[in-house]
Structures are given as C-alpha cells and as structure tokens.
Short mmCIF file of C-alpha atoms and ligand atoms in Angstrom, two decimals:
data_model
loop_
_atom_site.label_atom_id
_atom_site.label_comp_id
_atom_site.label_asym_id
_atom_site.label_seq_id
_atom_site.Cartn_x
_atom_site.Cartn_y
_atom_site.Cartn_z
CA UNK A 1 82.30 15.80 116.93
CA UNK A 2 80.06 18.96 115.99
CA UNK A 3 81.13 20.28 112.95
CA UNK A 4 81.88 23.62 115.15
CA UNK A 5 84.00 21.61 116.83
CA UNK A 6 86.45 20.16 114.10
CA UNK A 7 84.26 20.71 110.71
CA UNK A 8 86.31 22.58 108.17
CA UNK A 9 84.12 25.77 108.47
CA UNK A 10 85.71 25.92 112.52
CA UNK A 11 87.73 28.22 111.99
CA UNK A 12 85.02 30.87 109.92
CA UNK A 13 82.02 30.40 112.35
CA UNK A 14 82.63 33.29 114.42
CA UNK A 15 80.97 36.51 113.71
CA UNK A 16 82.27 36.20 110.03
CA UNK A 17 79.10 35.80 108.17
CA UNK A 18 77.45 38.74 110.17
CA UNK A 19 80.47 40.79 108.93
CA UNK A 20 79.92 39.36 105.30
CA UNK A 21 76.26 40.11 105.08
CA UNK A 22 76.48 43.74 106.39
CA UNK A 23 78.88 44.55 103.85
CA UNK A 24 76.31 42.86 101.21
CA UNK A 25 73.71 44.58 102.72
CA UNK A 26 75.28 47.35 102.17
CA UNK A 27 75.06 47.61 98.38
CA UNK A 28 78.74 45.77 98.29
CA UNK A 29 81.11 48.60 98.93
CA UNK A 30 84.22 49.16 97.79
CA UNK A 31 87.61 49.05 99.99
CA UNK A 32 87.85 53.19 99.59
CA UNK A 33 83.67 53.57 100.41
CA UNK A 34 82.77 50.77 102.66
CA UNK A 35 83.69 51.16 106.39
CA UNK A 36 84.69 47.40 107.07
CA UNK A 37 88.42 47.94 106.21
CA UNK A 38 88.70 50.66 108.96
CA UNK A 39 86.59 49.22 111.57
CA UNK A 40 89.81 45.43 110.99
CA UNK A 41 92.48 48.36 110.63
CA UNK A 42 90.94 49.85 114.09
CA UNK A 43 90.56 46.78 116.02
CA UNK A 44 94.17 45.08 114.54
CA UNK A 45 96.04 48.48 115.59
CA UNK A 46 93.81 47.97 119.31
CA UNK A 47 94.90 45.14 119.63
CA UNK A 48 98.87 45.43 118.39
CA UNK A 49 99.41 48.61 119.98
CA UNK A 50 100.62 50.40 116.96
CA UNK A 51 99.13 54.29 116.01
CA UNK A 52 98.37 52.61 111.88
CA UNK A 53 97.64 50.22 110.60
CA UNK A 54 96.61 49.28 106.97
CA UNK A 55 94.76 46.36 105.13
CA UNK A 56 96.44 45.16 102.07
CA UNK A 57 95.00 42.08 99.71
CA UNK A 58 98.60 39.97 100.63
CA UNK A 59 101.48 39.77 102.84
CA UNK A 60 104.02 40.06 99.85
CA UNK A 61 102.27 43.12 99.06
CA UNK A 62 102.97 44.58 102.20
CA UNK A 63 106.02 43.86 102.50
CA UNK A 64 106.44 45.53 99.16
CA UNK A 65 104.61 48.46 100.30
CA UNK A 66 106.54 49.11 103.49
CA UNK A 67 109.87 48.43 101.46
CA UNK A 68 108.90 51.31 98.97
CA UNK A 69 107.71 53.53 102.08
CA UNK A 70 111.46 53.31 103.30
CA UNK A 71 113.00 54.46 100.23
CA UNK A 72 114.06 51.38 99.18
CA UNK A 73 114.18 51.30 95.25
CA UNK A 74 117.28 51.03 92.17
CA UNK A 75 120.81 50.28 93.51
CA UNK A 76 119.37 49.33 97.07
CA UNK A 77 120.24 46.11 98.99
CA UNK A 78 118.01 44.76 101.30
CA UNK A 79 118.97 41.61 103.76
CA UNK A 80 116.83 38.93 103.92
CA UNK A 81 116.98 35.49 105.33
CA UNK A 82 117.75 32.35 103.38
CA UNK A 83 115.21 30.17 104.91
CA UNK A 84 112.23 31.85 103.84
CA UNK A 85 109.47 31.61 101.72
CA UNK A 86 110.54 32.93 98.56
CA UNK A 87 108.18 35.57 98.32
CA UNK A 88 110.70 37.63 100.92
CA UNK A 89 112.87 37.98 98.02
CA UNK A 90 110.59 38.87 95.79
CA UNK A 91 109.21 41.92 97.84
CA UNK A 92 112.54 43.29 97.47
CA UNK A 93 112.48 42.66 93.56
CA UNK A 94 109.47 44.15 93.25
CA UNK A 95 111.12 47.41 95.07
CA UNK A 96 113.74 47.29 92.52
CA UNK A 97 116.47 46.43 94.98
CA UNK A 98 118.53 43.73 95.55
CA UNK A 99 118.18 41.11 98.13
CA UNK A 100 121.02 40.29 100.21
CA UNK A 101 121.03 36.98 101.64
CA UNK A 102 121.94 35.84 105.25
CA UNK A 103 122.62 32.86 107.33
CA UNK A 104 120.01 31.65 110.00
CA UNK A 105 121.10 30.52 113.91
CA UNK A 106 121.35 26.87 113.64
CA UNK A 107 118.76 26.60 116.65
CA UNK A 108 116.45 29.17 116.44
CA UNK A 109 116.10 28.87 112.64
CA UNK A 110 115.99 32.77 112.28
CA UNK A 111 118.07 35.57 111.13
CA UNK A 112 121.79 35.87 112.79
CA UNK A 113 121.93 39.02 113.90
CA UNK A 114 126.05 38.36 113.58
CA UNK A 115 125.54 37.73 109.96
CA UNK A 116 123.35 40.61 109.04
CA UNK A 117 126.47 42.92 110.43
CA UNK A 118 128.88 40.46 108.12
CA UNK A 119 126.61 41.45 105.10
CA UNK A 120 126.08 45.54 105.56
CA UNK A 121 127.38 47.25 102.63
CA UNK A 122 127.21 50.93 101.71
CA UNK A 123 124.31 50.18 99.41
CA UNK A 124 122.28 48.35 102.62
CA UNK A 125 118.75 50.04 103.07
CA UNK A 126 117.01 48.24 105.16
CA UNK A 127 116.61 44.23 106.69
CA UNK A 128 113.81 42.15 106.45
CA UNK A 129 113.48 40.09 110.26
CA UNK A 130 111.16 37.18 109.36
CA UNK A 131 109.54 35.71 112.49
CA UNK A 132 109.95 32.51 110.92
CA UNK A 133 107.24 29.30 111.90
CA UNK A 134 106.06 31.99 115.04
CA UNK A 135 109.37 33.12 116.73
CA UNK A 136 110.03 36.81 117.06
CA UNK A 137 113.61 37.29 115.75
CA UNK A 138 116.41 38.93 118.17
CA UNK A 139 115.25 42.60 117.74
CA UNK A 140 116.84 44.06 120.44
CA UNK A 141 120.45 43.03 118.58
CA UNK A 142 118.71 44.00 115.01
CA UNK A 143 117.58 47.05 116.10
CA UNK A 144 120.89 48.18 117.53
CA UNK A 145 122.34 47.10 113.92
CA UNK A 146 119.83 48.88 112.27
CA UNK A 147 120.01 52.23 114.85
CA UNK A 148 124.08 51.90 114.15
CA UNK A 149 124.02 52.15 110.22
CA UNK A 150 120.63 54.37 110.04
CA UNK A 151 119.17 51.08 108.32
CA UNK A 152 115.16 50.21 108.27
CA UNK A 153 113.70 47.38 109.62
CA UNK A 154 110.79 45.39 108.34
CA UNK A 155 109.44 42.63 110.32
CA UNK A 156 107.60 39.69 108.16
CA UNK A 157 105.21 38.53 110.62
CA UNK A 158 103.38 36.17 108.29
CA UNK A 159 103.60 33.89 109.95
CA UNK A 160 103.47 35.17 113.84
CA UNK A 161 100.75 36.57 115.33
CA UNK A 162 101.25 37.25 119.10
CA UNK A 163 104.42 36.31 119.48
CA UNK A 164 106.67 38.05 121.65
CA UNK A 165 110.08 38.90 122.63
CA UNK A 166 112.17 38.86 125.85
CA UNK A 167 110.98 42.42 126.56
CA UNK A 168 107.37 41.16 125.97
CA UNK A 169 107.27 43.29 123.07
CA UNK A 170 104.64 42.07 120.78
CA UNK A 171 106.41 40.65 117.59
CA UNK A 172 105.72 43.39 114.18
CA UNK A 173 105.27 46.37 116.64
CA UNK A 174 109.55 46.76 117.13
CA UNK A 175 111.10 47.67 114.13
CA UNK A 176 109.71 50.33 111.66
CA UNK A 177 107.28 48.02 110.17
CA UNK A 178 105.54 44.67 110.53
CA UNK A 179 103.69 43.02 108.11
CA UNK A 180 101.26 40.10 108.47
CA UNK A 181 100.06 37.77 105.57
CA UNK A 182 96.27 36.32 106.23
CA UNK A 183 96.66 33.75 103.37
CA UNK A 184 95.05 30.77 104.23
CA UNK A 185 97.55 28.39 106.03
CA UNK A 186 97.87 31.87 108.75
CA UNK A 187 96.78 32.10 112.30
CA UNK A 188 94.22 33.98 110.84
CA UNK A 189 92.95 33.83 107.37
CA UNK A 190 90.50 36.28 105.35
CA UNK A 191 91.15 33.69 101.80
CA UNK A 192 94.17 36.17 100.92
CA UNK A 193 95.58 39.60 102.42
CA UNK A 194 97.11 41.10 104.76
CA UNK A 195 97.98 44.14 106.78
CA UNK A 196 100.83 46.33 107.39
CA UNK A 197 101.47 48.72 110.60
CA UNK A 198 103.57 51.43 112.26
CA UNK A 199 103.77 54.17 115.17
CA UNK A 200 105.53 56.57 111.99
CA UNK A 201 102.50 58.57 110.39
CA UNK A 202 104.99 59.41 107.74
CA UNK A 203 105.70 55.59 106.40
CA UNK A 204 101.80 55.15 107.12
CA UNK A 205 100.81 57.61 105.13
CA UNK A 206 103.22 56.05 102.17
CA UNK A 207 102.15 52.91 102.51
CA UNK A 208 98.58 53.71 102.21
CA UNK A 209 99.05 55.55 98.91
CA UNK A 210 101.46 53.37 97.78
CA UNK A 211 98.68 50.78 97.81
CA UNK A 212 95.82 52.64 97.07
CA UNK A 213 97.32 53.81 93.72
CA UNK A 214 98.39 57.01 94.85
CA UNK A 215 95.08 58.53 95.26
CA UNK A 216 95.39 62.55 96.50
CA UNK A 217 92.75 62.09 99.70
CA UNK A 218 94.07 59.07 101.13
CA UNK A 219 95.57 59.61 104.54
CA UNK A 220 97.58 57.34 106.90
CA UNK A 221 94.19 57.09 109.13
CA UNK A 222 92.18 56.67 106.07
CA UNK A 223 91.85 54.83 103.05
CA UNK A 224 88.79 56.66 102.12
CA UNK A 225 88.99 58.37 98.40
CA UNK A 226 85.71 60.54 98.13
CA UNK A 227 85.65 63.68 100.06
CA UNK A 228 82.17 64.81 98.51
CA UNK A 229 80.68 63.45 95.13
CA UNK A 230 80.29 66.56 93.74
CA UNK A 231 83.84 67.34 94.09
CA UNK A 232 84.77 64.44 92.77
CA UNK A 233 82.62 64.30 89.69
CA UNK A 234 84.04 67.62 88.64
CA UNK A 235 85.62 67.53 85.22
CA UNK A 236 88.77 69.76 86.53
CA UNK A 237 89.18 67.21 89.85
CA UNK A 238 92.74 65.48 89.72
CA UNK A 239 92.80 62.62 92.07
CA UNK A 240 96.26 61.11 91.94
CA UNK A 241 99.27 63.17 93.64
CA UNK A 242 101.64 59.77 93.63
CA UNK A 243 102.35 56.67 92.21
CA UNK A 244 101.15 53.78 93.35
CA UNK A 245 99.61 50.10 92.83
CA UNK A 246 96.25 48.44 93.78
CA UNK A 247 96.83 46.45 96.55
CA UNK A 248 93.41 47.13 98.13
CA UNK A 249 91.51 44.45 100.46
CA UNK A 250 87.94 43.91 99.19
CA UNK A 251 85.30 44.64 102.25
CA UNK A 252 84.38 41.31 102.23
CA UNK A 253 87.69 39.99 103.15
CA UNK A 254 87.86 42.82 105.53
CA UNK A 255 84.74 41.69 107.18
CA UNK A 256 86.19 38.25 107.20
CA UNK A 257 89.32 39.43 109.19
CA UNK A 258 87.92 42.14 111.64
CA UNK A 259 85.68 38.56 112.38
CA UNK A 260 88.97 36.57 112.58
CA UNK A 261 90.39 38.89 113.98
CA UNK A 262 88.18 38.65 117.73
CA UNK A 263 89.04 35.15 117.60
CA UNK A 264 92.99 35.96 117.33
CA UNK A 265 93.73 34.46 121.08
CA UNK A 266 92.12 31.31 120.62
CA UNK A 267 93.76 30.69 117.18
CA UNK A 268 97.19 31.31 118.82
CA UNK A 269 97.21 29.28 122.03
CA UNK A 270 95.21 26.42 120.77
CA UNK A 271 98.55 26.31 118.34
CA UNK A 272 100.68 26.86 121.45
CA UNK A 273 98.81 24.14 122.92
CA UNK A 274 99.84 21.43 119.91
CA UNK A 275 103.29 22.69 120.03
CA UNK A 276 103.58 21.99 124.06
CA UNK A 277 102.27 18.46 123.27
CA UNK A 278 104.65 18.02 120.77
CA UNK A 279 107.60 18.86 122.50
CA UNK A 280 106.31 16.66 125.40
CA UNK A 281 105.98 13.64 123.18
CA UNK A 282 110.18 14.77 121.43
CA UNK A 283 111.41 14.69 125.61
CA UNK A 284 115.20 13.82 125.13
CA UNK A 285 115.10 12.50 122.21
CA UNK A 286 118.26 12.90 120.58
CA UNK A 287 118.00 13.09 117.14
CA UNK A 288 115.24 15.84 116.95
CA UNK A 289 116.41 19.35 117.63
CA UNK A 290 112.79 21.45 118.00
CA UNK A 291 113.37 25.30 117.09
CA UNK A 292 114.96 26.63 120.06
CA UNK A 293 112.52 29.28 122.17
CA UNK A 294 115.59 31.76 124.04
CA UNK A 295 113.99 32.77 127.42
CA UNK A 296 111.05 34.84 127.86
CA UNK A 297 110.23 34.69 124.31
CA UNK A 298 106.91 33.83 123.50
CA UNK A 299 106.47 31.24 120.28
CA UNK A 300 103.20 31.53 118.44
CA UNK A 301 103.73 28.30 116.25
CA UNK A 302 102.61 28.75 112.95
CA UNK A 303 104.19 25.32 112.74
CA UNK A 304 106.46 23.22 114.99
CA UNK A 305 109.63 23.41 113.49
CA UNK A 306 112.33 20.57 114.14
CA UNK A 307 115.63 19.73 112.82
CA UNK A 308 116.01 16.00 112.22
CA UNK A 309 119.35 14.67 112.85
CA UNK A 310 117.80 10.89 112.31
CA UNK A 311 119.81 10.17 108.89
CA UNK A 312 123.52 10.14 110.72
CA UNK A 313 121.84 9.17 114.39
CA UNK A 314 119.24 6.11 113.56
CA UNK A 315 120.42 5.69 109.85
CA UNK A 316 116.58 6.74 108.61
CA UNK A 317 115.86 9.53 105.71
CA UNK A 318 113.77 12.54 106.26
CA UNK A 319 111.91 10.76 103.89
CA UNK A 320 111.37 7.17 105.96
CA UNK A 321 110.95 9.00 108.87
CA UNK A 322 108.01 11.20 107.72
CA UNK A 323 106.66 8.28 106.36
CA UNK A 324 106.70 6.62 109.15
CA UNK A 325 104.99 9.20 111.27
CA UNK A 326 101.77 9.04 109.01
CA UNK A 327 101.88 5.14 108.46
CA UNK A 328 100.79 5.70 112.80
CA UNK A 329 98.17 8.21 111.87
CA UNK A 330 100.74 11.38 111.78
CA UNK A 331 99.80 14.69 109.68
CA UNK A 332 101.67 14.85 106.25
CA UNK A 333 104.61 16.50 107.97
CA UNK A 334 105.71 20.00 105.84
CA UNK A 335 109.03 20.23 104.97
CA UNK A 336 111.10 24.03 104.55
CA UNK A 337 111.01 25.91 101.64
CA UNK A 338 114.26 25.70 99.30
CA UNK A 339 116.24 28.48 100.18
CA UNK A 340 115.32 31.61 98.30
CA UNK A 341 118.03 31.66 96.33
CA UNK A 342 118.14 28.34 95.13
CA UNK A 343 114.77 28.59 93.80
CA UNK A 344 114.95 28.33 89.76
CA UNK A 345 113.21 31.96 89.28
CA UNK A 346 115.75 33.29 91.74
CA UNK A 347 118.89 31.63 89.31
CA UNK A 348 117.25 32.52 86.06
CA UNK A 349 117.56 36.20 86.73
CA UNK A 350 121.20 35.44 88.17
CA UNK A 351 122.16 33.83 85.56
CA UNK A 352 120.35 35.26 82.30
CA UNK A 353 119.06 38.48 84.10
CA UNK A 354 115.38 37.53 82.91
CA UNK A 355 112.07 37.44 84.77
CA UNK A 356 110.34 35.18 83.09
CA UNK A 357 111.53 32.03 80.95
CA UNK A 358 110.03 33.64 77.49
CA UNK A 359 110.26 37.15 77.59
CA UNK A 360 113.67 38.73 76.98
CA UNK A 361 116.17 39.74 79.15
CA UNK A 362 115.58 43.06 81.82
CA UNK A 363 118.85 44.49 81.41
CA UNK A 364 122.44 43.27 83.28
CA UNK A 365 121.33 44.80 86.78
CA UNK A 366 120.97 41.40 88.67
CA UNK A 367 123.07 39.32 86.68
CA UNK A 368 125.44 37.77 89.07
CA UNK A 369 123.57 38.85 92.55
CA UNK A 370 123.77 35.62 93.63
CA UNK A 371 127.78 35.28 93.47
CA UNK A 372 128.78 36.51 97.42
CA UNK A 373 125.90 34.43 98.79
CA UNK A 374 127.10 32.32 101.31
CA UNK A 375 124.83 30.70 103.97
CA UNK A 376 126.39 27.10 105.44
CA UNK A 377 123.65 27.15 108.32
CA UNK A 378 120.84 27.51 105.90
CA UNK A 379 122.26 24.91 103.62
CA UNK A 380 122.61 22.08 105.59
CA UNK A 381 119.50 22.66 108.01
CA UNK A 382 117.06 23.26 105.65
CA UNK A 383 116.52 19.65 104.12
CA UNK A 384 116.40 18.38 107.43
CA UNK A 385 113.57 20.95 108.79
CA UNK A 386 110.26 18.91 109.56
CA UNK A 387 107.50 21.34 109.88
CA UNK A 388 104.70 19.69 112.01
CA UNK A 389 101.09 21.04 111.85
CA UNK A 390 99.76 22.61 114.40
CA UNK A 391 96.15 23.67 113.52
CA UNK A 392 94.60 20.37 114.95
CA UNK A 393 90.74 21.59 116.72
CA UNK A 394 90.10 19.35 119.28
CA UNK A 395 91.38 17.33 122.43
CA UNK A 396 91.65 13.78 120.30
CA UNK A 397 93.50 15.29 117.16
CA UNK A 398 96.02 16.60 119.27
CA UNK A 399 95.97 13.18 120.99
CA UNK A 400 96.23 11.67 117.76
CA UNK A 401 99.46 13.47 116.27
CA UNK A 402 101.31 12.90 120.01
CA UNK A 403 100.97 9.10 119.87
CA UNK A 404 101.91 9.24 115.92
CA UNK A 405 104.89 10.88 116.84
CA UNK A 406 105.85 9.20 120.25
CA UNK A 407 105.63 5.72 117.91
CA UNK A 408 107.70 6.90 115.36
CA UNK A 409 110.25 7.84 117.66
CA UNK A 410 110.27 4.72 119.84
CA UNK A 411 110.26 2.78 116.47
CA UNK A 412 114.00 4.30 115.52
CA UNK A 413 114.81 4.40 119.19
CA UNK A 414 115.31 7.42 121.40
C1 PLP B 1 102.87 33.55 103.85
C2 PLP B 1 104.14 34.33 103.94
C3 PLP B 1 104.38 35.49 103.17
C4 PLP B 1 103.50 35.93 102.04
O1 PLP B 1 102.22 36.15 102.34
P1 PLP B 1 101.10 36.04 101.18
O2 PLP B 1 99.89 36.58 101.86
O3 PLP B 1 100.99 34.61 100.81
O4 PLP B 1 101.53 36.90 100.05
C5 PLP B 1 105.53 36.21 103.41
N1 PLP B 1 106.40 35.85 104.35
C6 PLP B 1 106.22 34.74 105.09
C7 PLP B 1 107.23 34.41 106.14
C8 PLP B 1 105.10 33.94 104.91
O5 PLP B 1 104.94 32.85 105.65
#
C-alpha cells in the first residue's frame, strides 16, 4: 500500500498544497483580500446549484449565521431534532432563541415531519432539517410545513454532501438555507469551517455581513472589504453599517477546500461504496435495523447508521457486541450523540438558567425550556445507534470491516 493509497495524508494529496502555496506566495492574504475564498465559494455554488454561497470558519457558525439572517433572535423558537450533535442547539442559543425539540422516525433516524407540525407554536421561526449520518430529510413534507406557517427552513448538511432526495434535489439546496460543516471527521475537511448557501440574495447578503462583522462593502457575491486603499485609509471612512461577528475562513483553509472540494465525488461514493458492503454483510439479519433509505433517495453516508436490537434478540449489550466486532478486526464502532437536551450544558441553563458552571446566572429566560420536551423515538433509539465508519481507502479495508462484521453477527446468530 502507497501511502496515496491509504497513508493518512490520502485524503489532502490532491491539488491542496498547490492551493496552500499560492496563497503563501501570495504574501498570506487575508479572507477579505485574498481571492481563494471566492474562487471555493465559486466552485461549491457550481457545483450545488445555488446563486451564493459563503465560506465560514465552522458549521455551527453557519448555522448561526443563517439563523440570524432569518430573523431569528429574543422570544423565537426554533425546532430542532433530538438526535443531533449538540451544537444544533447551540446555534439557536447563540441566536438568542429557543430550541424546540422534536422526535426522529424510528427508521430513518431523522426529523418527523408529523412531529415538527405537533410542536409549531406562535413563537415558531424557523426548523432546523439535519441530514443526519448523510440522509436528506423529507423536504417535500417540511417544506409544505414551513410554506403553511410562513416558517424558515435551515438544512444542517454537516454531515451530507451529495445526498439527494426523491426529486433528485441535491440535499442543502431545498429549503432557504443549507449549511455544511468541513470539520475534520466531514466528507470533506479544510481542519475546521464551513460554508453556508442560498438562491435568496437578501439572506446572502445577511449572512455575509453577519460573519464578516458587519463590514459596509461586503456584498452577498463578495466578501471583499477594500474598495480602494485610499478610501479606506481616510480618517472620515466608516466601515461598519451592521453588526456582526468574525466568522471568517482563513485563505489557507479556503485553498484547502476549493482543493477538497474537486475531489467531492470520490469522497462520497467511495463512502457509498463501504455502506453497500455493509449492508451486504447485515442481509436479514434480524436484530440490526440499518437507517432506512425511502426510495429514490440518495444516502451519502457520513456514517452507517444501525439500530441494534441485539440486547432483547441475542441477549448481548451494545457494549459486548461492539466489542466483539473489533476483537475480529472491526473499526471502534461510534455510538450517537446524547440527545441534545440531555446534555449537562443543555440542563444547567434549564435548570439554573446559567451558561457556564461559574459565572452567574443570565437572567430567567430559559429556565424551564426543557419542561414540554417529549421525544419517546429519540429516547429509546439513541443508545442503541451503532455508527459504523465509513472512510476506509482501499479494496482490503473495506474487506476487512465486512468480514469483522459478518463474524460478529454469525457469532450471536442471525
Ligand atoms: C459536525 C456537525 C455540526 C457542526 O459543525 P462544526 O464545523 O464542527 O462546527 C453541525 N451539525 C451536524 C449535524 C454536524 O455533524
């Protein structure tokens, strides 16, 4: 095996270090002077289909930045799956609103478009449709929801990249936002960041100044801050027209991405590919229920997601069960976040209505947010969630993981 082949730096040996150097070369621009964050916001919005799209330095920042594009802020409620990574929740913290947790479909894993409807209040803004472990959510039933009570949509895309829905619509490009994280465990990776897109050149345009602190030039096409030096080194120049935070992508990463970002096809399937082995190697078996794909979607597999029913079925933990599939050579298998809620940062400001463990108390506003949660699905699926990697390189690790897992099933019996 080269190292090309299956050598940590695999998935960076593209065009990356090209990227890198010209940036270097370049005297090390900035994000608002270099030209490598619009060449990746170019060639991501290409290849999406979507009029804008903007580089941010995470995907919790985006999701941040398209919440506060919507309108979201104080007194606003904002529904947002259970099984999630936790940062969902804190997106719509950061936007000052509440989040507003609902049940996930027992097969698919993902938001319940039934229970969204169950938990629209007056207060409801918007809904956050995480395309959880690769699997556009149902957006055609969200979208209705959403058209219904003049509600936003957000689409968390973190972790799906080319996925696709029954319509062939390319997951993130449906509602009025999608947002992709490229933190490292992604399809694609730039170290952190992330990037946020839209056809609406009004929500662009917020987004953009929302995370380029506000900055009066910045455009929804454009990121770029200096018209002319002159008239920016003028002692009378005023340069910010809106609030806003830093949530910039270096050029580096940039150059990292746009790299990344021409290898996007072979990331995905080769993901597809471990999935398709793995549900070969599952066949029948009873007593693992793989995340259901409805027809015609298209599942980019972040990572192949499976509810294990072996505790009441074979009498075997989640725990004896995972360690069983490594003891034949298996991957440490992942297992689901705690639900968002249950997450001790998540209770403390519940509970106490604090932030952080030793600063005071922020006021009453959230205490008791937590009290008409009520997600059964979530609950009981989530500790049984195995998350199986799929970012195996070659031919014989894929072969490897497949006869792990075929042995630890025929050891408990099919
Ligand atoms: C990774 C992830 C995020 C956050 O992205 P970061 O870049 O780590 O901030 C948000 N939502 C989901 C579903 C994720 O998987």
């Amino acid at each position: 095996m080269t190292s090309r082949d299956s050598g940590k730096g695999w998935r960076f040996s593209g065009n990356e270090l090209q990227y890198v150097r010209e940036v270097l070369e370049s005297g090390f621009a900035s994000a608002t002077t270099g030209s490598m964050n619009q060449r990746f916001e170019k060639a991501f919005a290409e290849r999406f289909g979507v009029a804008y799209a903007i580089t941010s330095n995470s995907g919790t920042s985006t999701l941040h930045q398209a919440l506060a594009a919507f309108g979201v802020g104080h007194g606003d409620e904002v529904i947002v799956p259970a099984l999630s990574p936790v940062m969902c929740g804190y997106a719509v913290l950061h936007a000052g609103a509440t989040p507003v947790f609902a049940d996930v479909d027992a097969e698919t894993f993902l938001l319940d478009p039934a229970n969204v409807s169950a938990e629209i209040t007056p207060r409801t803004k918007a809904i956050m449709a995480v395309h959880l472990y690769g699997l556009p959510c149902n957006m055609e039933a969200i979208m209705r929801i959403a058209d219904e009570h003049n509600l936003c949509v957000l689409e968390d895309c973190a972790q799906c990249f080319l996925g696709k829905d029954d319509q062939g619509r390319l997951g993130g490009t449906i509602g009025h936002a999608g947002s992709w994280s490229f933190e490292n465990s992604k399809h694609m990776s730039t170290g952190d960041g992330g990037i946020v897109a839209t056809n609406d050149e009004v929500i662009a345009g917020r987004m953009r100044k929302f995370g380029g602190i506000g900055f009066k030039n910045i455009r929804a096409s454009s990121g770029q801050v200096r018209r002319s030096k002159d008239v920016f080194q003028d002692p009378k120049y005023l340069r910010h027209d809106s609030f806003g935070w830093n949530y910039r992508l270096p050029e580096v990463a940039a150059a990292v991405g746009l790299a990344q970002l021409e290898r996007l096809d072979d990331f995905v399937s080769r993901r597809q590919c471990m999935a398709a082995r793995y549900l070969d190697a599952i066949g029948d078996c009873e007593w693992l229920k793989p995340q259901k794909v409805p027809p015609g979607y298209v599942n980019s597999y972040y990572t192949f997601a499976v509810r294990y029913d072996g505790e009441q079925a074979r009498g075997v933990s989640w725990y004896d069960f995972r360690k069983t599939h490594m003891e034949h050579g298996g991957d440490g298998i992942y297992s689901a976040w705690s639900l968002i809620y249950n997450e001790p940062s998540m209770r403390m400001l519940n509970d106490e209505g604090k932030y952080f463990q030793d600063l005071p108390a922020r006021g009453d506003s959230y205490k008791g947010f937590l009290d008409r949660v009520d997600c059964p699905v979530a609950e009981t699926l989530q500790p049984t969630l195995l998350q199986f990697t799929t970012n195996q390189v070659t031919e014989e690790q894929m072969n490897v993981q497949c006869a792990a897992l075929q042995r630890a099933i025929s050891d408990l019996g099919k």
